[in-house]
Tab-separated table of C-alpha atoms and ligand atoms in Angstrom:
chain	number	residue	atom	x	y	z
A	1	PRO	CA	-34.800	-6.352	25.346
A	2	GLN	CA	-35.056	-7.706	21.807
A	3	PRO	CA	-35.857	-4.849	19.398
A	4	THR	CA	-38.988	-6.707	18.285
A	5	ASN	CA	-40.365	-6.659	21.867
A	6	MET	CA	-39.822	-2.959	22.398
A	7	SER	CA	-42.287	-0.112	22.350
A	8	THR	CA	-41.773	2.469	19.628
A	9	LYS	CA	-41.062	5.143	22.228
A	10	ASP	CA	-38.377	3.099	24.021
A	11	ALA	CA	-36.771	2.160	20.700
A	12	GLN	CA	-36.671	5.780	19.605
A	13	VAL	CA	-34.978	6.838	22.847
A	14	GLU	CA	-32.382	4.058	22.684
A	15	ILE	CA	-31.665	4.628	18.979
A	16	SER	CA	-31.105	8.308	19.527
A	17	GLN	CA	-28.830	7.652	22.531
A	18	LEU	CA	-26.767	5.103	20.621
A	19	GLN	CA	-26.448	7.370	17.595
A	20	ASP	CA	-25.132	10.192	19.803
A	21	GLU	CA	-22.823	7.953	21.777
A	22	LEU	CA	-21.309	6.267	18.711
A	23	THR	CA	-20.885	9.620	16.961
A	24	ASP	CA	-18.992	10.885	19.990
A	25	TYR	CA	-16.758	7.758	20.053
A	26	GLY	CA	-16.168	8.171	16.333
A	27	ILE	CA	-14.911	11.749	16.740
A	28	ALA	CA	-12.419	10.674	19.414
A	29	TYR	CA	-11.298	7.717	17.313
A	30	TYR	CA	-11.085	9.209	13.843
A	31	GLU	CA	-10.299	12.855	14.490
A	32	GLN	CA	-8.217	12.712	17.642
A	33	ASP	CA	-6.796	9.210	17.012
A	34	ALA	CA	-7.541	8.563	20.698
A	35	PRO	CA	-10.458	6.146	21.260
A	36	LYS	CA	-12.575	6.500	24.399
A	37	VAL	CA	-13.585	2.808	24.470
A	38	GLU	CA	-12.247	-0.536	23.232
A	39	ASP	CA	-13.212	-1.546	19.705
A	40	HIS	CA	-15.361	-4.463	20.835
A	41	VAL	CA	-17.423	-2.113	23.030
A	42	TYR	CA	-17.972	0.111	20.004
A	43	ASP	CA	-18.755	-2.930	17.806
A	44	GLU	CA	-21.357	-4.287	20.258
A	45	LYS	CA	-23.160	-0.948	20.543
A	46	TYR	CA	-22.996	-0.549	16.769
A	47	ALA	CA	-24.548	-4.000	16.252
A	48	ARG	CA	-27.313	-3.099	18.703
A	49	LEU	CA	-27.998	0.133	16.794
A	50	VAL	CA	-28.146	-1.767	13.491
A	51	ALA	CA	-30.667	-4.239	14.956
A	52	LEU	CA	-32.816	-1.448	16.401
A	53	GLU	CA	-32.738	0.578	13.191
A	54	GLN	CA	-33.733	-2.509	11.225
A	55	ALA	CA	-36.755	-3.053	13.458
A	56	PHE	CA	-37.629	0.679	13.501
A	57	PRO	CA	-36.450	2.086	10.154
A	58	GLN	CA	-38.449	5.285	10.696
A	59	PHE	CA	-35.712	6.375	13.151
A	60	VAL	CA	-32.775	5.955	10.772
A	61	THR	CA	-31.386	9.457	10.252
A	62	PRO	CA	-28.974	10.415	7.456
A	63	ASP	CA	-26.370	11.330	10.064
A	64	SER	CA	-26.615	8.005	11.920
A	65	PRO	CA	-23.215	6.266	12.223
A	66	THR	CA	-24.794	3.335	10.348
A	67	GLN	CA	-25.275	5.555	7.292
A	68	ASN	CA	-21.846	7.160	7.168
A	69	VAL	CA	-18.290	6.086	6.605
A	70	GLY	CA	-16.520	7.260	9.741
A	71	GLY	CA	-13.392	9.292	9.334
A	72	ALA	CA	-11.758	12.632	9.785
A	73	GLN	CA	-11.419	15.179	7.034
A	74	THR	CA	-11.072	18.198	9.170
A	75	LYS	CA	-7.512	18.515	10.364
A	76	SER	CA	-6.587	22.102	9.722
A	77	GLY	CA	-3.454	22.371	7.646
A	78	LEU	CA	-4.245	19.292	5.562
A	79	GLU	CA	-5.925	20.010	2.221
A	80	LYS	CA	-9.188	18.243	1.411
A	81	VAL	CA	-9.305	15.734	-1.432
A	82	GLN	CA	-12.488	14.593	-3.136
A	83	HIS	CA	-12.724	10.862	-3.963
A	84	PRO	CA	-14.370	10.365	-7.365
A	85	VAL	CA	-15.098	6.748	-6.369
A	86	PRO	CA	-16.164	6.734	-2.682
A	87	MET	CA	-13.899	4.977	-0.202
A	88	LEU	CA	-16.194	2.702	1.756
A	89	SER	CA	-16.103	0.843	5.052
A	90	LEU	CA	-16.763	-2.905	5.351
A	91	GLY	CA	-19.701	-4.767	6.831
A	92	ASP	CA	-18.601	-7.042	9.633
A	93	VAL	CA	-19.561	-10.410	11.063
A	94	PHE	CA	-18.324	-12.202	14.129
A	95	SER	CA	-19.115	-15.882	13.473
A	96	LEU	CA	-19.021	-18.584	10.808
A	97	GLU	CA	-22.836	-18.713	10.903
A	98	GLU	CA	-23.061	-15.046	9.974
A	99	LEU	CA	-20.522	-15.616	7.181
A	100	GLN	CA	-22.691	-18.434	5.852
A	101	GLU	CA	-25.763	-16.176	5.894
A	102	TRP	CA	-23.803	-13.526	4.013
A	103	GLU	CA	-22.710	-16.108	1.436
A	104	ASN	CA	-26.317	-17.302	0.996
A	105	ARG	CA	-27.455	-13.760	0.259
A	106	THR	CA	-24.512	-13.141	-2.072
A	107	ALA	CA	-24.965	-16.367	-4.056
A	108	LYS	CA	-28.703	-15.683	-4.335
A	109	ALA	CA	-28.135	-12.143	-5.620
A	110	LEU	CA	-25.617	-13.409	-8.188
A	111	GLY	CA	-27.640	-16.471	-9.151
A	112	GLN	CA	-24.534	-18.612	-8.734
A	113	GLN	CA	-21.930	-19.674	-6.234
A	114	PRO	CA	-18.905	-17.340	-6.461
A	115	SER	CA	-15.264	-17.973	-5.542
A	116	TYR	CA	-13.778	-15.746	-2.883
A	117	ASN	CA	-10.413	-14.155	-2.314
A	118	LEU	CA	-9.533	-14.187	1.378
A	119	GLU	CA	-7.222	-11.483	2.694
A	120	LEU	CA	-5.958	-10.514	6.102
A	121	LYS	CA	-7.663	-7.481	7.592
A	122	ILE	CA	-4.730	-5.203	8.282
A	123	ASP	CA	-5.156	-2.991	11.302
A	124	GLY	CA	-4.264	0.380	9.858
A	125	LEU	CA	-6.035	3.103	7.924
A	126	ALA	CA	-7.126	3.236	4.326
A	127	VAL	CA	-5.216	5.339	1.827
A	128	SER	CA	-5.752	6.224	-1.825
A	129	LEU	CA	-2.723	6.610	-4.100
A	130	LYS	CA	-2.915	8.255	-7.504
A	131	TYR	CA	-0.279	7.411	-10.088
A	132	ASP	CA	0.030	9.398	-13.282
A	133	ASN	CA	2.104	7.735	-15.988
A	134	GLY	CA	3.597	5.605	-13.250
A	135	ARG	CA	4.486	8.520	-10.944
A	136	LEU	CA	2.924	8.984	-7.508
A	137	ILE	CA	1.105	12.323	-7.669
A	138	GLN	CA	-1.345	12.231	-4.754
A	139	ALA	CA	-2.077	10.316	-1.566
A	140	SER	CA	-5.162	10.862	0.562
A	141	THR	CA	-6.952	9.392	3.564
A	142	ARG	CA	-10.479	7.942	3.420
A	143	GLY	CA	-12.022	10.741	5.457
A	144	ASN	CA	-15.796	10.454	5.353
A	145	GLY	CA	-15.525	8.327	2.211
A	146	LEU	CA	-16.229	11.218	-0.145
A	147	ILE	CA	-13.714	13.751	1.120
A	148	GLY	CA	-10.393	12.811	2.663
A	149	GLU	CA	-7.199	14.580	3.612
A	150	ASP	CA	-4.190	15.176	1.393
A	151	VAL	CA	-1.232	13.293	2.864
A	152	THR	CA	0.964	13.178	-0.253
A	153	ALA	CA	4.127	14.555	1.379
A	154	ASN	CA	3.681	12.195	4.330
A	155	VAL	CA	3.123	9.094	2.206
A	156	LYS	CA	6.210	9.936	0.162
A	157	THR	CA	8.283	9.327	3.304
A	158	ILE	CA	7.065	5.700	3.523
A	159	ALA	CA	9.786	3.497	2.072
A	160	ASP	CA	7.369	0.691	1.027
A	161	VAL	CA	5.305	2.989	-1.195
A	162	PRO	CA	6.949	3.332	-4.614
A	163	GLN	CA	7.251	6.831	-6.049
A	164	THR	CA	7.333	5.229	-9.501
A	165	LEU	CA	5.577	2.106	-10.745
A	166	LYS	CA	7.412	-0.431	-12.879
A	167	GLU	CA	4.977	0.343	-15.731
A	168	PRO	CA	3.878	3.869	-16.702
A	169	LEU	CA	0.241	3.370	-15.689
A	170	THR	CA	-2.290	6.035	-14.770
A	171	ILE	CA	-4.313	4.462	-11.999
A	172	GLU	CA	-5.725	5.032	-8.528
A	173	VAL	CA	-4.940	2.229	-6.063
A	174	ARG	CA	-5.979	1.797	-2.448
A	175	GLY	CA	-4.632	-0.004	0.531
A	176	GLU	CA	-3.758	0.166	4.164
A	177	ILE	CA	-1.093	2.227	5.885
A	178	TYR	CA	-0.073	0.471	9.068
A	179	MET	CA	2.491	0.705	11.815
A	180	PRO	CA	4.513	-2.492	12.314
A	181	LYS	CA	4.313	-3.827	15.880
A	182	ALA	CA	7.994	-3.094	16.492
A	183	SER	CA	7.637	0.576	15.448
A	184	PHE	CA	4.512	0.854	17.601
A	185	ALA	CA	6.249	-0.468	20.719
A	186	HIS	CA	9.187	1.852	20.097
A	187	LEU	CA	6.997	4.911	19.489
A	188	ASN	CA	4.910	4.359	22.618
A	189	GLU	CA	8.006	3.857	24.744
A	190	GLU	CA	9.382	7.127	23.421
A	191	ARG	CA	6.099	8.936	24.042
A	192	GLU	CA	5.891	7.682	27.607
A	193	ASN	CA	9.484	8.742	28.256
A	194	GLN	CA	8.544	12.213	27.049
A	195	GLY	CA	5.441	12.304	29.257
A	196	GLN	CA	3.068	12.042	26.273
A	197	GLU	CA	-0.049	9.882	26.143
A	198	PRO	CA	0.742	6.524	24.425
A	199	PHE	CA	-1.407	5.507	21.409
A	200	ALA	CA	-4.134	2.995	22.251
A	201	ASN	CA	-3.305	0.641	19.368
A	202	PRO	CA	-1.243	0.451	16.154
A	203	ARG	CA	-4.165	1.643	14.044
A	204	ASN	CA	-4.561	4.888	15.977
A	205	ALA	CA	-0.782	5.292	15.995
A	206	ALA	CA	-0.671	4.843	12.216
A	207	ALA	CA	-3.493	7.343	11.714
A	208	GLY	CA	-1.942	9.881	14.079
A	209	SER	CA	1.428	9.466	12.383
A	210	LEU	CA	0.118	9.773	8.859
A	211	ARG	CA	-2.002	12.834	9.623
A	212	GLN	CA	0.982	14.969	10.618
A	213	LEU	CA	1.409	18.488	9.293
A	214	ASP	CA	5.166	17.995	9.137
A	215	ALA	CA	6.126	15.088	6.884
A	216	ARG	CA	9.475	14.773	8.685
A	217	GLU	CA	7.518	13.671	11.743
A	218	THR	CA	5.741	10.981	9.687
A	219	LYS	CA	9.074	9.769	8.402
A	220	LYS	CA	10.307	9.113	11.945
A	221	ARG	CA	7.280	6.915	12.670
A	222	LYS	CA	8.301	4.044	10.362
A	223	LEU	CA	4.994	3.286	8.662
A	224	SER	CA	4.430	0.544	6.077
A	225	ALA	CA	1.723	-0.244	3.535
A	226	PHE	CA	-0.174	-3.042	1.822
A	227	ILE	CA	-2.089	-2.195	-1.357
A	228	TYR	CA	-5.207	-4.288	-2.040
A	229	TYR	CA	-7.755	-2.495	-4.218
A	230	THR	CA	-8.373	-0.586	-7.416
A	231	ALA	CA	-11.624	0.310	-9.108
A	232	GLU	CA	-9.657	0.152	-12.393
A	233	ALA	CA	-8.807	-3.545	-12.780
A	234	ASP	CA	-9.232	-3.156	-16.550
A	235	THR	CA	-6.183	-0.861	-16.568
A	236	LEU	CA	-4.286	-3.830	-15.141
A	237	GLY	CA	-5.782	-6.170	-17.752
A	238	VAL	CA	-7.266	-8.588	-15.192
A	239	THR	CA	-10.730	-9.723	-14.103
A	240	LYS	CA	-10.182	-11.175	-10.620
A	241	GLN	CA	-9.293	-9.636	-7.255
A	242	SER	CA	-6.584	-12.286	-6.742
A	243	GLU	CA	-5.035	-11.265	-10.089
A	244	VAL	CA	-5.174	-7.590	-9.104
A	245	LEU	CA	-2.937	-8.415	-6.140
A	246	ARG	CA	-0.513	-10.280	-8.395
A	247	ARG	CA	-0.371	-7.340	-10.829
A	248	PHE	CA	0.199	-4.894	-7.943
A	249	ALA	CA	3.243	-6.936	-6.927
A	250	GLU	CA	4.526	-6.812	-10.524
A	251	LEU	CA	4.175	-3.033	-10.448
A	252	GLY	CA	6.313	-2.871	-7.322
A	253	LEU	CA	3.428	-2.064	-4.970
A	254	PRO	CA	3.606	-3.682	-1.523
A	255	THR	CA	1.077	-6.508	-1.246
A	256	ASN	CA	0.277	-8.974	1.480
A	257	LYS	CA	1.138	-12.497	0.300
A	258	ASP	CA	-1.216	-14.351	2.649
A	259	ASN	CA	-4.315	-14.156	0.443
A	260	ARG	CA	-6.071	-17.361	-0.604
A	261	VAL	CA	-8.779	-18.155	-3.165
A	262	ILE	CA	-11.550	-20.520	-1.991
A	263	GLY	CA	-14.422	-22.048	-3.973
A	264	GLN	CA	-17.024	-21.982	-1.208
A	265	MET	CA	-17.473	-20.288	2.121
A	266	LYS	CA	-17.026	-23.378	4.245
A	267	ASP	CA	-13.381	-23.486	3.136
A	268	ILE	CA	-12.791	-20.329	5.146
A	269	ALA	CA	-12.681	-22.147	8.516
A	270	PRO	CA	-9.083	-23.479	8.177
A	271	TYR	CA	-7.882	-20.043	7.003
A	272	ILE	CA	-9.425	-18.346	10.033
A	273	ALA	CA	-7.978	-21.023	12.324
A	274	GLU	CA	-4.521	-20.666	10.730
A	275	TYR	CA	-4.373	-16.887	11.121
A	276	THR	CA	-5.906	-16.892	14.586
A	277	GLU	CA	-2.897	-19.033	15.476
A	278	LYS	CA	-0.327	-17.002	13.474
A	279	ARG	CA	-1.713	-13.606	14.418
A	280	ASP	CA	0.481	-12.873	17.440
A	281	GLY	CA	3.619	-13.798	15.509
A	282	LEU	CA	2.947	-11.504	12.537
A	283	PRO	CA	5.016	-8.297	12.472
A	284	TYR	CA	1.843	-6.205	11.935
A	285	GLY	CA	-1.591	-6.180	13.543
A	286	ILE	CA	-4.590	-7.879	11.957
A	287	ASP	CA	-8.107	-7.744	13.343
A	288	GLY	CA	-9.842	-10.194	11.050
A	289	VAL	CA	-10.180	-11.670	7.596
A	290	VAL	CA	-11.664	-9.848	4.611
A	291	VAL	CA	-13.711	-11.965	2.206
A	292	LYS	CA	-14.043	-10.605	-1.344
A	293	VAL	CA	-15.949	-12.047	-4.286
A	294	ASP	CA	-13.017	-12.843	-6.577
A	295	ASP	CA	-14.660	-12.125	-9.933
A	296	ILE	CA	-14.690	-8.383	-10.551
A	297	ASP	CA	-17.722	-8.343	-12.862
A	298	SER	CA	-19.667	-10.054	-10.069
A	299	GLU	CA	-18.431	-7.401	-7.635
A	300	ILE	CA	-19.750	-4.713	-9.942
A	301	ASP	CA	-23.096	-6.542	-10.256
A	302	LEU	CA	-23.439	-6.736	-6.476
A	303	GLY	CA	-22.521	-3.067	-5.986
A	304	ASN	CA	-22.426	-1.105	-2.743
A	305	THR	CA	-24.709	0.345	-0.095
A	306	VAL	CA	-24.088	3.948	1.040
A	307	LYS	CA	-21.533	2.609	3.497
A	308	VAL	CA	-20.218	-0.831	2.513
A	309	PRO	CA	-19.628	-2.987	-0.568
A	310	ARG	CA	-22.066	-5.904	-0.976
A	311	TRP	CA	-19.294	-8.017	-2.519
A	312	SER	CA	-17.078	-8.043	0.546
A	313	ILE	CA	-17.390	-8.693	4.251
A	314	ALA	CA	-15.019	-8.600	7.215
A	315	TYR	CA	-14.897	-11.461	9.687
A	316	LYS	CA	-13.582	-9.930	12.920
A	317	PHE	CA	-11.540	-11.923	15.405
A	318	PRO	CA	-12.886	-12.026	18.951
A	319	PRO	CA	-11.295	-9.367	21.214
A	320	GLU	CA	-7.868	-10.367	22.529
A	321	GLU	CA	-9.000	-10.424	26.187
A	322	GLU	CA	-11.555	-13.102	25.374
A	323	GLN	CA	-8.939	-15.177	23.599
A	324	THR	CA	-6.725	-14.948	26.671
A	325	ILE	CA	-9.606	-16.137	28.815
A	326	VAL	CA	-10.179	-19.076	26.482
A	327	ARG	CA	-6.478	-19.922	26.702
A	328	ASP	CA	-6.513	-19.652	30.504
A	329	ILE	CA	-9.439	-22.004	30.742
A	330	GLU	CA	-7.718	-24.527	28.514
A	331	TRP	CA	-4.620	-24.101	30.592
A	332	THR	CA	-6.332	-24.837	33.904
A	333	VAL	CA	-8.272	-27.796	32.460
B	401	NAD	P1	-13.243	-1.395	9.579
B	401	NAD	O1	-11.892	-0.936	9.967
B	401	NAD	O2	-13.859	-2.370	10.476
B	401	NAD	O3	-13.202	-2.015	8.115
B	401	NAD	C1	-13.000	-1.272	6.925
B	401	NAD	C2	-11.564	-0.988	6.661
B	401	NAD	O4	-10.789	-2.168	6.691
B	401	NAD	C3	-11.271	-0.444	5.284
B	401	NAD	O5	-11.582	0.914	5.179
B	401	NAD	C4	-9.797	-0.682	5.180
B	401	NAD	O6	-9.108	0.439	5.663
B	401	NAD	C5	-9.547	-1.833	6.131
B	401	NAD	N1	-8.896	-3.020	5.560
B	401	NAD	C6	-7.842	-3.672	6.123
B	401	NAD	N2	-7.445	-4.693	5.378
B	401	NAD	C7	-8.237	-4.713	4.273
B	401	NAD	C8	-8.285	-5.550	3.126
B	401	NAD	N3	-7.455	-6.580	2.968
B	401	NAD	N4	-9.221	-5.269	2.214
B	401	NAD	C9	-10.090	-4.247	2.358
B	401	NAD	N5	-10.090	-3.410	3.434
B	401	NAD	C10	-9.167	-3.650	4.386
B	401	NAD	O7	-14.240	-0.244	9.385
B	401	NAD	P2	-14.083	1.296	9.651
B	401	NAD	O8	-15.316	1.877	9.140
B	401	NAD	O9	-12.792	1.789	9.156
B	401	NAD	O10	-14.035	1.391	11.187
B	401	NAD	C11	-15.029	0.852	11.989
B	401	NAD	C12	-14.350	0.121	13.093
B	401	NAD	O11	-13.488	1.027	13.774
B	401	NAD	C13	-15.320	-0.387	14.098
B	401	NAD	O12	-15.695	-1.697	13.825
B	401	NAD	C14	-14.551	-0.258	15.394
B	401	NAD	O13	-13.898	-1.482	15.665
B	401	NAD	C15	-13.558	0.809	15.116
B	401	NAD	N6	-13.975	2.033	15.806
B	401	NAD	C16	-13.698	2.089	17.122
B	401	NAD	C17	-14.068	3.196	17.856
B	401	NAD	C18	-13.721	3.238	19.323
B	401	NAD	O14	-14.139	4.166	19.989
B	401	NAD	N7	-12.974	2.267	19.825
B	401	NAD	C19	-14.747	4.259	17.240
B	401	NAD	C20	-15.027	4.167	15.878
B	401	NAD	C21	-14.644	3.038	15.171
């Protein structure tokens, strides 16, 4: 039933069930790197919980999955790291209509129509890298957004991540650690040969491989990285997200070159179509497109909720099975 047609009692029961169920899925996914259900199943239940909690805000609890950045910070043997600037999740939408609604809200809040930087949503896990005078001194996972895990030794084995920047800057940058499709296929084949459970997807494989206690094990897993964010754009001397990416490349940080600046949201449709088409052929997994307000002062004006930035949104591709079905139908017609 629609949340608006439900009795308070029924809503309370369903909200509580969904909160428990999603928390349980989150533990399997983030802490054990072994999801119990497909992402789209999780996403649908999550969307239902959001709708119910909106209609019945009295049942939103501080520990609801909607109020917390999901992530592990508990692996024994890995030190905890506090993030002075929280590492957030992203709000997500699944259609162009929802993107348009998000743009309407964003433009209204800003009082003007912003430009956007479009980026691919890399299917990996977020990492924070601290450079001191140009030298990599710490790497950590997102964890629950406030406290992550120290993975410095592990990240130092990743060839793409420079140990030294080309300029002696002191800056914290963030990005995605991912496992290229080829490494993923190879790793799973090896695991199956050894009678181990294969990883469900490259993201879980990347997370499992990064969160190793022995960095030599991480090194064998052939991880890569794309860096896409800093809260310290002023250190780079720029005012736009698209310029941040350009400066990262100048510093020798790995960046994804497929970003595109658009002047209005309707220009996103060809980008989504292009990468829906190119997706299978890319050497790494992507699960959507991330839209970011390009002007950094506007980002700061918009700010964040407890869980997600208001200046960015993820458009998620439909699950792969559905795409196959669409292709099959076209094929038979
Ligand atoms: P998310 O992965 O949907 O989006 C946020 C993340 O996107 C960021 O933290 C960052 O790591 C990443 N990202 C990739 N490219 C980026 C770019 N260019 N710019 C900015 N960020 C970029 O959100 P989440 O909170 O990490 O995870 C929630 C998702 O995880 C759910 O939507 C679900 O699909 C999945 N999940 C699945 C299960 C399951 O049981 N299958 C359980 C929990 C979560």
